[in-house]
PDB file of C-alpha atoms in Angstrom:
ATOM      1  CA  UNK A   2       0.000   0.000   0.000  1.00  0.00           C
ATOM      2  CA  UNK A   3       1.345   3.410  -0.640  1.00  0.00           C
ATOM      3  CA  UNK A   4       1.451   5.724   1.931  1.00  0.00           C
ATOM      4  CA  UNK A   5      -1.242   8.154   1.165  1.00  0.00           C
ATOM      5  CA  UNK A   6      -2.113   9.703   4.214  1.00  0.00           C
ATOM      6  CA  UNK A   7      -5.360  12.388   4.558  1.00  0.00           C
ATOM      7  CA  UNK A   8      -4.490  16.125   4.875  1.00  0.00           C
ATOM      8  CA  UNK A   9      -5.905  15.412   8.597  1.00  0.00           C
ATOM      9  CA  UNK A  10      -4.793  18.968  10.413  1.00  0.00           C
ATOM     10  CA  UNK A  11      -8.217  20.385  10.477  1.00  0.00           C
ATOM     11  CA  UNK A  12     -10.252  17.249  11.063  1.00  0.00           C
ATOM     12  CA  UNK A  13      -7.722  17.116  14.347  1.00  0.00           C
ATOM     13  CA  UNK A  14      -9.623  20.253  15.021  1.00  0.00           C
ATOM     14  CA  UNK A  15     -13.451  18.846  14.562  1.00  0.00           C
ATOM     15  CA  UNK A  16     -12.323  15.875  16.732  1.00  0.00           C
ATOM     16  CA  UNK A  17     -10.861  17.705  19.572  1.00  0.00           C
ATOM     17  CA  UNK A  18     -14.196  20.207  19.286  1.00  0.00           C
ATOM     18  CA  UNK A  19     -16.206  17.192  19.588  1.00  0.00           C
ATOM     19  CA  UNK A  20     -14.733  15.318  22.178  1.00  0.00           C
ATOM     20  CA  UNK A  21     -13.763  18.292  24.434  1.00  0.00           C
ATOM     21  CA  UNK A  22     -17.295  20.328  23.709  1.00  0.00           C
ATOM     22  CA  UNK A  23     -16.140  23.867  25.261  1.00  0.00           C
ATOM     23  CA  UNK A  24     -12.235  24.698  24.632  1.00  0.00           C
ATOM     24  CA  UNK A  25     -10.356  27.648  25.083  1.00  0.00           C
ATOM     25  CA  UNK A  26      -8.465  27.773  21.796  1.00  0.00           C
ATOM     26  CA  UNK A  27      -5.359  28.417  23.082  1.00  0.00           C
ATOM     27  CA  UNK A  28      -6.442  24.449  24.704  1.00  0.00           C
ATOM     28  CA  UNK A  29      -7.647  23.476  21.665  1.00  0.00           C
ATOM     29  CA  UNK A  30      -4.091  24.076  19.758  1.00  0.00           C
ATOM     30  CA  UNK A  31      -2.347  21.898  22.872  1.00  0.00           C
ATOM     31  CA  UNK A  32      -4.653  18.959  22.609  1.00  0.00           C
ATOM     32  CA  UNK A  33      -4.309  18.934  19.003  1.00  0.00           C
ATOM     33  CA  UNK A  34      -0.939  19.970  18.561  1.00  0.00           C
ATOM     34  CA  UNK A  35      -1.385  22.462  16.054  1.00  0.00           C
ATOM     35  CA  UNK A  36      -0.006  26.047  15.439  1.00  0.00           C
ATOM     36  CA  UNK A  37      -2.297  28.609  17.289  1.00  0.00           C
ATOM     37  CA  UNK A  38      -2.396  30.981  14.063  1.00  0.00           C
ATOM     38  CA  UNK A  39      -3.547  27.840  12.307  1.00  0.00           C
ATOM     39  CA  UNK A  40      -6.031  26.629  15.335  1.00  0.00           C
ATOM     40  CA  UNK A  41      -7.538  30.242  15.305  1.00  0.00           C
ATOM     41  CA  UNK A  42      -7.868  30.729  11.459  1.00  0.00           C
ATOM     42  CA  UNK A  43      -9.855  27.213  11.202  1.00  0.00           C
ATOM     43  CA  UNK A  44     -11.748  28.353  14.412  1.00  0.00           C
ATOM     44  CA  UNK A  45     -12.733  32.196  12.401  1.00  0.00           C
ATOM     45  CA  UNK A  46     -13.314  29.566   9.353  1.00  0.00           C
ATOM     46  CA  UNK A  47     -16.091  27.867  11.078  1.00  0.00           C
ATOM     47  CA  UNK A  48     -17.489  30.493  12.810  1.00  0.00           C
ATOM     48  CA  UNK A  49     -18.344  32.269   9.402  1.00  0.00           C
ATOM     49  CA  UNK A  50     -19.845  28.666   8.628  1.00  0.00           C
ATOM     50  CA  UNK A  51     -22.131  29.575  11.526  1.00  0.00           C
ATOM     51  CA  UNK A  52     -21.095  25.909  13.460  1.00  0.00           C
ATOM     52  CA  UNK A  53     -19.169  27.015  16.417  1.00  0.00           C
ATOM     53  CA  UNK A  54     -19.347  30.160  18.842  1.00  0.00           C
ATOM     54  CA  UNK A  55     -16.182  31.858  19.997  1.00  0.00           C
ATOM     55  CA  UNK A  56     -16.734  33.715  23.084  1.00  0.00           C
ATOM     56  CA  UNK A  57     -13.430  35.609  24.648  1.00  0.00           C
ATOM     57  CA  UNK A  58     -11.234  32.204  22.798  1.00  0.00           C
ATOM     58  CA  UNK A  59     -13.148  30.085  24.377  1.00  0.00           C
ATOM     59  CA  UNK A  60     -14.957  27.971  21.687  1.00  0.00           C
ATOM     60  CA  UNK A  61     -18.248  25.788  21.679  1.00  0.00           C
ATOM     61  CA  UNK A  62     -20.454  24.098  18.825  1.00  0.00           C
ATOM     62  CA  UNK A  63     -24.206  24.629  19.056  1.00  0.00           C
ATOM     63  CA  UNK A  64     -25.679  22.705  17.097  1.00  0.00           C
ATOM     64  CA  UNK A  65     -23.868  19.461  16.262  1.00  0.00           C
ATOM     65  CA  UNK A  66     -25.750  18.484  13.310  1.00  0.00           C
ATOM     66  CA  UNK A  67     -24.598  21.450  11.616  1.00  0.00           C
ATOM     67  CA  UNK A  68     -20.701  20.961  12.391  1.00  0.00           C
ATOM     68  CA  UNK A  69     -21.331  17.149  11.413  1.00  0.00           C
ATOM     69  CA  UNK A  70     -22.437  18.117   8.612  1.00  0.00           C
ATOM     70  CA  UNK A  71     -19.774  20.760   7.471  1.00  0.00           C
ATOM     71  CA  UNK A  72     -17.006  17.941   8.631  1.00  0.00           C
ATOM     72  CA  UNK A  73     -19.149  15.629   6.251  1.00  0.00           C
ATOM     73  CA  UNK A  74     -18.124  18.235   3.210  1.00  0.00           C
ATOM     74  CA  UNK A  75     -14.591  18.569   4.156  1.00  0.00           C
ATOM     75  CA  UNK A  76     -14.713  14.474   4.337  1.00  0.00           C
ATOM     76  CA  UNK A  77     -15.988  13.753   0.963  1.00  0.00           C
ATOM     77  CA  UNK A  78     -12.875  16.160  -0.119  1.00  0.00           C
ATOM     78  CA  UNK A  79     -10.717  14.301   1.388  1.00  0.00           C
ATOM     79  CA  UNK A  80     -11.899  10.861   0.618  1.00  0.00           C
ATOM     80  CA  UNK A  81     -11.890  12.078  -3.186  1.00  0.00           C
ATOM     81  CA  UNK A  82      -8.338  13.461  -2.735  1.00  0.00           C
ATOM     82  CA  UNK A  83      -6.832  10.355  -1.178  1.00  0.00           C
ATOM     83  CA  UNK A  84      -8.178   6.810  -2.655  1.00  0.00           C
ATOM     84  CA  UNK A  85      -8.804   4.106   0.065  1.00  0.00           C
ATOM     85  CA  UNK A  86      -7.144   0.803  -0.156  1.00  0.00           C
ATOM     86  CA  UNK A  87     -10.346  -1.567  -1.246  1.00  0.00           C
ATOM     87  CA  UNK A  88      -9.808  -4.816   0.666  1.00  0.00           C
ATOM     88  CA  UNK A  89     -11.253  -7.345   2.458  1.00  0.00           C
ATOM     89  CA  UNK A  90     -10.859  -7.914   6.353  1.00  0.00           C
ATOM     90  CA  UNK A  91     -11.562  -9.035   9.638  1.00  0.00           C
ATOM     91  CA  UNK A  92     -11.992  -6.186  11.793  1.00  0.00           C
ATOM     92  CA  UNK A  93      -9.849  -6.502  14.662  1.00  0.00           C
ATOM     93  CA  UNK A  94      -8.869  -4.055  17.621  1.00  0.00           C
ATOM     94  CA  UNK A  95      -5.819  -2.051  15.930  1.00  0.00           C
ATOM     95  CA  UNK A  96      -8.642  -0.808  13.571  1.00  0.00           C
ATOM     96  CA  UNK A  97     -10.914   1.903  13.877  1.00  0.00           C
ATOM     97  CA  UNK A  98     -14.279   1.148  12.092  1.00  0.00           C
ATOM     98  CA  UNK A  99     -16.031   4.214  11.004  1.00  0.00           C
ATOM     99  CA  UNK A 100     -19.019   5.285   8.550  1.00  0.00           C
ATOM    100  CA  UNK A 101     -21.678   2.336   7.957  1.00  0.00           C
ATOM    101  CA  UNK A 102     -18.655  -0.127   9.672  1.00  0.00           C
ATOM    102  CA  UNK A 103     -19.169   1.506  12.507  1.00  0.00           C
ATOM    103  CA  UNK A 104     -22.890   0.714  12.196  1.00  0.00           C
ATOM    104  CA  UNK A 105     -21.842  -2.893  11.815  1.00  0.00           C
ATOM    105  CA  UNK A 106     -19.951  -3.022  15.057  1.00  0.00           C
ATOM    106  CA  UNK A 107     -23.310  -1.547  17.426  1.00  0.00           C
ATOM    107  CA  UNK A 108     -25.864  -3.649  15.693  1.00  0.00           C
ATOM    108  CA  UNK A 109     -27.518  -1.024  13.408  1.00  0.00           C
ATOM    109  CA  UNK A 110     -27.065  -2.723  10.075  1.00  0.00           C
ATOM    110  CA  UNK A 111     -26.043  -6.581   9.211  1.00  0.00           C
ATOM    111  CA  UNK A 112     -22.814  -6.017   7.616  1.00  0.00           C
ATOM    112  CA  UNK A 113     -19.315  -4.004   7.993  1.00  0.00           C
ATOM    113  CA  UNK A 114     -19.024  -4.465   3.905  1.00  0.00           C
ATOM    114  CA  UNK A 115     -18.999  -0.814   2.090  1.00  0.00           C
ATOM    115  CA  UNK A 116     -17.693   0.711   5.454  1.00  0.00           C
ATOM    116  CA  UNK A 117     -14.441   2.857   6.129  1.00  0.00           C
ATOM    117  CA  UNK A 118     -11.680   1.377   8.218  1.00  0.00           C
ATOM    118  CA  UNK A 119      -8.341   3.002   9.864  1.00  0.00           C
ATOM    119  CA  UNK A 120      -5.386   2.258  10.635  1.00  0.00           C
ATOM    120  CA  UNK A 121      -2.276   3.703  11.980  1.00  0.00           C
ATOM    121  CA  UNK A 122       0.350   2.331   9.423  1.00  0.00           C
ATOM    122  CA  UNK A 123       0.045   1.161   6.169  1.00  0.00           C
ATOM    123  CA  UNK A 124       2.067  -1.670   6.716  1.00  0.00           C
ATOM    124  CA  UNK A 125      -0.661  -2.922   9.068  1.00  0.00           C
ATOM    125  CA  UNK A 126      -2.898  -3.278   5.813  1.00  0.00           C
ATOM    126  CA  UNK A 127      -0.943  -5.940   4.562  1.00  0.00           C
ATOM    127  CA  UNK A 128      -1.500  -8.237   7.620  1.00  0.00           C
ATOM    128  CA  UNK A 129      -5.187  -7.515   8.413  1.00  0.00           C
ATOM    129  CA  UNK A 130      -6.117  -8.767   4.400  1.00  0.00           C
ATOM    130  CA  UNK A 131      -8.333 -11.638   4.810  1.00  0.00           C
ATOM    131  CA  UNK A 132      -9.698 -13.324   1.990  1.00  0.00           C
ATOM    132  CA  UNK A 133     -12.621 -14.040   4.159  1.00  0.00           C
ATOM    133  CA  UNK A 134     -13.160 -10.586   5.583  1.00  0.00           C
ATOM    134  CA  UNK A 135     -15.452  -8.098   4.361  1.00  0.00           C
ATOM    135  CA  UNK A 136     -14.685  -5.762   1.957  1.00  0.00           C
ATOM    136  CA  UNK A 137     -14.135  -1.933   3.110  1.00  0.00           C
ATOM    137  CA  UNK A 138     -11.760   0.914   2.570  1.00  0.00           C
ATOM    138  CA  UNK A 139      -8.680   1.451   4.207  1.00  0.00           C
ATOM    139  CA  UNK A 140      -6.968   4.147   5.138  1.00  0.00           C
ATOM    140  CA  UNK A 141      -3.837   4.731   6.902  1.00  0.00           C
ATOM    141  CA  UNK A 142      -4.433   7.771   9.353  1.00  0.00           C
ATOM    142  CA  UNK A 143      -3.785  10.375  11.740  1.00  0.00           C
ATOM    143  CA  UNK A 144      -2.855   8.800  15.209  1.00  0.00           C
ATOM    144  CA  UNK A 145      -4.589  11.467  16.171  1.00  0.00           C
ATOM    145  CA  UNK A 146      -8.414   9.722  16.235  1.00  0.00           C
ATOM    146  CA  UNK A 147      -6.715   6.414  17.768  1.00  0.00           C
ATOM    147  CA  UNK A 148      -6.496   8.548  20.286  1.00  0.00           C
ATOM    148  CA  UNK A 149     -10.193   9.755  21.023  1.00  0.00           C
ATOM    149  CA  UNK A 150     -11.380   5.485  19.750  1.00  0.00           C
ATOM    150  CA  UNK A 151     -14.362   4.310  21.797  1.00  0.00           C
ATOM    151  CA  UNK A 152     -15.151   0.527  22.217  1.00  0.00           C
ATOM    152  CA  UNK A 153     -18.176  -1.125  20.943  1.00  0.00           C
ATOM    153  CA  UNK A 154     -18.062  -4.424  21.751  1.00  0.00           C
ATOM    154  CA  UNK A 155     -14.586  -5.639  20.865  1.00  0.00           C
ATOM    155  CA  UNK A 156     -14.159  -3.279  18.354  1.00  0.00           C
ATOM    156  CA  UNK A 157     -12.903   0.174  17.639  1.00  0.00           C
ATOM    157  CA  UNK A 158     -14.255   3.440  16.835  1.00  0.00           C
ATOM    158  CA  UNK A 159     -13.441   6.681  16.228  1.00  0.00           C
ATOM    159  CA  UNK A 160     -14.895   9.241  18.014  1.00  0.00           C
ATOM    160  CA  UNK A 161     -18.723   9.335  17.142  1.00  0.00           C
ATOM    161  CA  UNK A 162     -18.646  12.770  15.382  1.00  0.00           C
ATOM    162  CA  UNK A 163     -15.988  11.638  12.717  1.00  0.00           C
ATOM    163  CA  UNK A 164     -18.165   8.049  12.580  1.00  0.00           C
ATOM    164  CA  UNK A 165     -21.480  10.726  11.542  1.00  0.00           C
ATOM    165  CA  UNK A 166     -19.374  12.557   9.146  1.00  0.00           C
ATOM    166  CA  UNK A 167     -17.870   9.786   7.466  1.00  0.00           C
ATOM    167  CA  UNK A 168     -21.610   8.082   7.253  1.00  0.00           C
ATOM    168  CA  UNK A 169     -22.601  11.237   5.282  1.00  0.00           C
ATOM    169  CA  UNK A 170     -19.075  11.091   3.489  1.00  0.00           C
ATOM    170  CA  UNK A 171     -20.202   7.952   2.112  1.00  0.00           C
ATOM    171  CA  UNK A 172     -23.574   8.810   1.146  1.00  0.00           C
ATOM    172  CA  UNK A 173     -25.856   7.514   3.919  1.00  0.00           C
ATOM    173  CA  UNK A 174     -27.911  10.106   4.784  1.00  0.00           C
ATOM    174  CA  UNK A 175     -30.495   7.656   5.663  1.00  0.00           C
ATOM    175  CA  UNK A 176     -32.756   7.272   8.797  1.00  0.00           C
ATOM    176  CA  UNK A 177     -29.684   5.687  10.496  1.00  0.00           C
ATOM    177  CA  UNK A 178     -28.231   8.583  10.129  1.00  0.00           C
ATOM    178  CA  UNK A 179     -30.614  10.802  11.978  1.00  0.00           C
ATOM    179  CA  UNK A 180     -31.023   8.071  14.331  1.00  0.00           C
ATOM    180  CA  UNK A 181     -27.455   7.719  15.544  1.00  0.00           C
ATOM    181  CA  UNK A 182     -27.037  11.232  15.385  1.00  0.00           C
ATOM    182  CA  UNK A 183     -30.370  11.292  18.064  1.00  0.00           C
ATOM    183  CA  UNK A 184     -28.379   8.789  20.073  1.00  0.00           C
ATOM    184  CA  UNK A 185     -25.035   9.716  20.256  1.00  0.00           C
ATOM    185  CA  UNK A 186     -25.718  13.532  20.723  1.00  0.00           C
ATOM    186  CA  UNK A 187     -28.448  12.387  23.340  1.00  0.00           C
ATOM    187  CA  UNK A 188     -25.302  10.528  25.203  1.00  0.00           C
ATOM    188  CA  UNK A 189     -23.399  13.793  25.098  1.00  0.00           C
ATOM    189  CA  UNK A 190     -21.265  12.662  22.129  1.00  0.00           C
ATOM    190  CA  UNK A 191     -19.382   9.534  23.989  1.00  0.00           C
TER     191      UNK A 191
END
């Protein structure tokens, strides 16, 4: 697999936002170690978007459909900018399942097949082939989400915000959607 790894900097930023909720920005550049000038000029960004508040640098979204959605757009840029590895797999633990995978993984739909799958290296594509495994797209990625993974079951997630944005990414705006949207935002995010 080639290393083609996703221009990732500002989805650092929608995960942090998600995960942390309110964040000084000065915070915000620490936990995602990115420049301040840079933090701050993605945070102006997506206030003109109208999907985060900045009061006095310190920065909150209110209404999380509306960031998911925006992270959706920047998503589908960069899943048309960098091609996924299509294989076949067994999800495992050192993967992060996300989009209609992730679906897969809490019982929502039969199959992981279609999904999106992470990893950290692309070396660890080679060994997680299975030629009886389902077939998804692989990416090699920013250690950053491994970071902010959740466990369903024995698997792996990213955080749920990236999971949502990645679902729409892929084209499933669907009533799962809207109902693990109703879920996950009614559990605070987690």
């Amino acid at each position: 697999m080639v290393e083609m790894r996703p221009p990732t900097r500002r989805e650092r930023i929608y995960i942090a936002l998600w995960e942390l909720g309110r964040v000084r920005v000065a915070e915000l550049s620490r936990v995602t170690e990115l420049p301040y000038p840079y933090v701050h000029r993605e945070i102006r960004r997506l206030e003109r978007e109208g999907v985060v508040v900045n009061s006095a640098g310190t920065v909150e979204i209110p209404d999380r459909k509306a960031f998911v959605m925006l992270w959706a757009e920047d998503k589908r840029r960069i899943f048309e900018r960098v091609k996924g590895m299509r294989v076949k797999l067994l999800p495992g633990p050192k993967v992060l399942l996300s989009g209609s995978a992730a679906l897969w993984a809490i019982g929502k739909v039969l199959s992981p097949a279609g999904g999106v799958a992470y990893v950290r290296k692309p070396e660890e594509a080679a060994r997680l082939k299975s030629a009886g495994g389902y077939p998804m797209t692989l990416y090699s990625y920013d250690d950053f989400a491994f970071r902010f993974a959740k466990r369903a079951g024995r698997f792996s997630l990213p955080p749920w915000g990236m999971v949502l944005a990645d679902l729409l990414a892929q084209g499933m705006y669907t009533r799962l959607f809207e109902e693990v949207f109703e879920e996950v935002v009614g559990n605070g995010g987690d």
